[in-house]
Amino acid sequence: MTVLRKREETMRKFTLASVIMATTALTTPAFADDHLKIVDEPLELTIHLHWPRQQGYNENFPVEKAAREMTGIYLKDATAGRNSTDSMEAMNLLIAQGNMPDIVGGHRIRQPVNQYGPEGAFLPLNDLVAEHAPHIQAFWDAHPELQQAITAYDGNYYYIPYLPDGMFGRAWYVRQDWLDKLGLEQPQNVDELHDVLVAFRDGDPNGNGRKDEVPFFAREWEEVIRLVTLWDARSTGSDTFHDFYVTDDGKVVHPYAQDGYRDAMSHIAEWYAEGLIDAEIFTRGSSARDYLLSENLGGMTHDWFASTSGYNAALKDKVEGFDFKPFLPPASVSGVRMEEHRRTPLKPDGWAISYMNEHPVETIKYFDFWFTEEGRNLSNFGVEGETWDMIDGEPIFKPEVLNSDKPVNTQMYEVGAQIYRGYWMDYRYEWQWTDEDAREGIKLYEANDLLVDQFLGVSFNEEEQSVYDKYWPSLYTYMLERQQAWILGSGDIEADWDSYIQTLDKMGYSQVIEVMNSAYQRQYDE
Ligand code: CA
């Protein structure tokens, strides 16, 4: 790669640019309505922005036009790999081509920027932000653990992330009308939960005279693994399924190699055998919730607040008495109520400055613009007066946005808001289109101490990365294969456990754990 050669050259340019910028700043007139202007003359910066909903940056986004007006900076699309929907593939292509745009952003850039940043492909942002980006710096000062989490192995950080807002994502949901019909209360612990699921299976709560109810179902089969939390085990340490987690004594481990997991999984296999869990849990897929609720078959699930509460309105004329209600996580066998899922405070998405950028100071000021009040509103709600108005100091979506048939998030993507630039989400954006049932559920969850700390990931050095890449993919595949087999009843986890653990060791589990922990200690033990 040519990036190492170019680095010194880049650093010279960088110093020069700082000097120029410092001079310009002194001569910029301080007009009140120009307070967000970064440059006097329009400055074009090229951008690679590859993300799930769009492979490229649309220069006609109303949000882009407004940002130009406010800052003087124009983004020009230079996205690599536009014919692939795979952002990692696009990134590899970009790195391989060597000729990089000024800004590199989009989906899942954290790992590549932390790998190639220290090699010289991206600029370290620590000093640039400290000197020129007061709003981003203020965010880090208030959330030092998040800056720590994105820091690469050389101690620098290389991207400004998409930072979600809000705490709760998923919740437990039960057919309250089925409970009422059967004379049952919401289950408060594992035993009561088991009783409710049995009653759903046997009591014909949908009243059709057939034993066709599916007591527990999920759109994502991984939610069945999450039931291990009822027996004090873990299914993941983050908002990503099957992730590592950090133990109480500060060690990174994988949940599927713990004794607690073995015991919990044996209970889940029993529940599956008893017909309490959807027999088609691994195959039904993303339409499970839609199908099982609208056919009046599904009794309980664990899923996102906003979209799951939406079924009450959607099915009120179709399923008589339909009432799908969020309820508190039942207490585990040791009495712990845990909601394992939460919104991550930090995404692997965002944007970085490439080594070829000749305007790093202007670029970091531009990144900082999105953390000002005006920029944050623009990135969250779109253009003021077009999609929202400021009412009593609050950005409020226009009624036509809230009442449109098109989901609000889709409307935002179309105008260039809520896209995967480095920005700080404002939860008020989502709260406005969260219905009353979901709001009540969220308040209920907030009123109880349900959340656990999240594992925010580590940044490997080259050697650690190679160990991880060598062993982890096949370990992961093997663990998931065994997991499904045990639930489906092929094999008995208690009987198989010792040989399973031995196989994990042969496959390099302890090496992976070693590099996870060396990286974790370097990153978080300060
Ligand atoms: Ca029935």
Short mmCIF file of N, CA and C in Angstrom, two decimals, residues 175 288-298 311 315 318-319 322:
data_model
loop_
_atom_site.label_atom_id
_atom_site.label_comp_id
_atom_site.label_asym_id
_atom_site.label_seq_id
_atom_site.Cartn_x
_atom_site.Cartn_y
_atom_site.Cartn_z
N ARG A 175 -49.54 -11.30 25.02
CA ARG A 175 -50.95 -11.06 24.68
C ARG A 175 -51.72 -10.90 25.98
N ALA A 288 -42.22 -13.86 11.05
CA ALA A 288 -42.84 -14.58 12.17
C ALA A 288 -43.81 -13.70 12.96
N ARG A 289 -43.38 -12.50 13.28
CA ARG A 289 -44.21 -11.64 14.13
C ARG A 289 -45.48 -11.22 13.39
N ASP A 290 -45.30 -10.80 12.15
CA ASP A 290 -46.44 -10.40 11.34
C ASP A 290 -47.46 -11.52 11.20
N TYR A 291 -46.95 -12.69 10.86
CA TYR A 291 -47.82 -13.83 10.59
C TYR A 291 -48.51 -14.31 11.87
N LEU A 292 -47.73 -14.56 12.91
CA LEU A 292 -48.29 -15.18 14.11
C LEU A 292 -49.22 -14.23 14.87
N LEU A 293 -48.98 -12.93 14.77
CA LEU A 293 -49.90 -11.99 15.42
C LEU A 293 -51.17 -11.80 14.60
N SER A 294 -51.01 -11.61 13.30
CA SER A 294 -52.23 -11.33 12.52
C SER A 294 -53.10 -12.57 12.40
N GLU A 295 -52.53 -13.79 12.54
CA GLU A 295 -53.33 -15.01 12.51
C GLU A 295 -53.82 -15.40 13.91
N ASN A 296 -53.54 -14.53 14.90
CA ASN A 296 -54.00 -14.78 16.27
C ASN A 296 -53.43 -16.08 16.84
N LEU A 297 -52.14 -16.31 16.58
CA LEU A 297 -51.50 -17.56 17.01
C LEU A 297 -50.38 -17.36 18.03
N GLY A 298 -49.70 -16.21 17.97
CA GLY A 298 -48.52 -16.02 18.80
C GLY A 298 -48.85 -15.38 20.14
N TYR A 311 -48.63 -3.05 16.47
CA TYR A 311 -49.62 -4.06 16.08
C TYR A 311 -50.99 -3.84 16.72
N LEU A 315 -53.95 -4.26 14.16
CA LEU A 315 -54.78 -5.47 14.19
C LEU A 315 -56.10 -5.30 14.94
N LYS A 318 -58.90 -6.59 13.06
CA LYS A 318 -58.74 -7.93 12.50
C LYS A 318 -58.84 -9.03 13.57
N VAL A 319 -58.24 -8.77 14.73
CA VAL A 319 -58.24 -9.77 15.80
C VAL A 319 -58.99 -9.18 17.00
N PHE A 322 -57.54 -7.80 20.52
CA PHE A 322 -56.07 -7.90 20.45
C PHE A 322 -55.39 -6.85 21.33
#
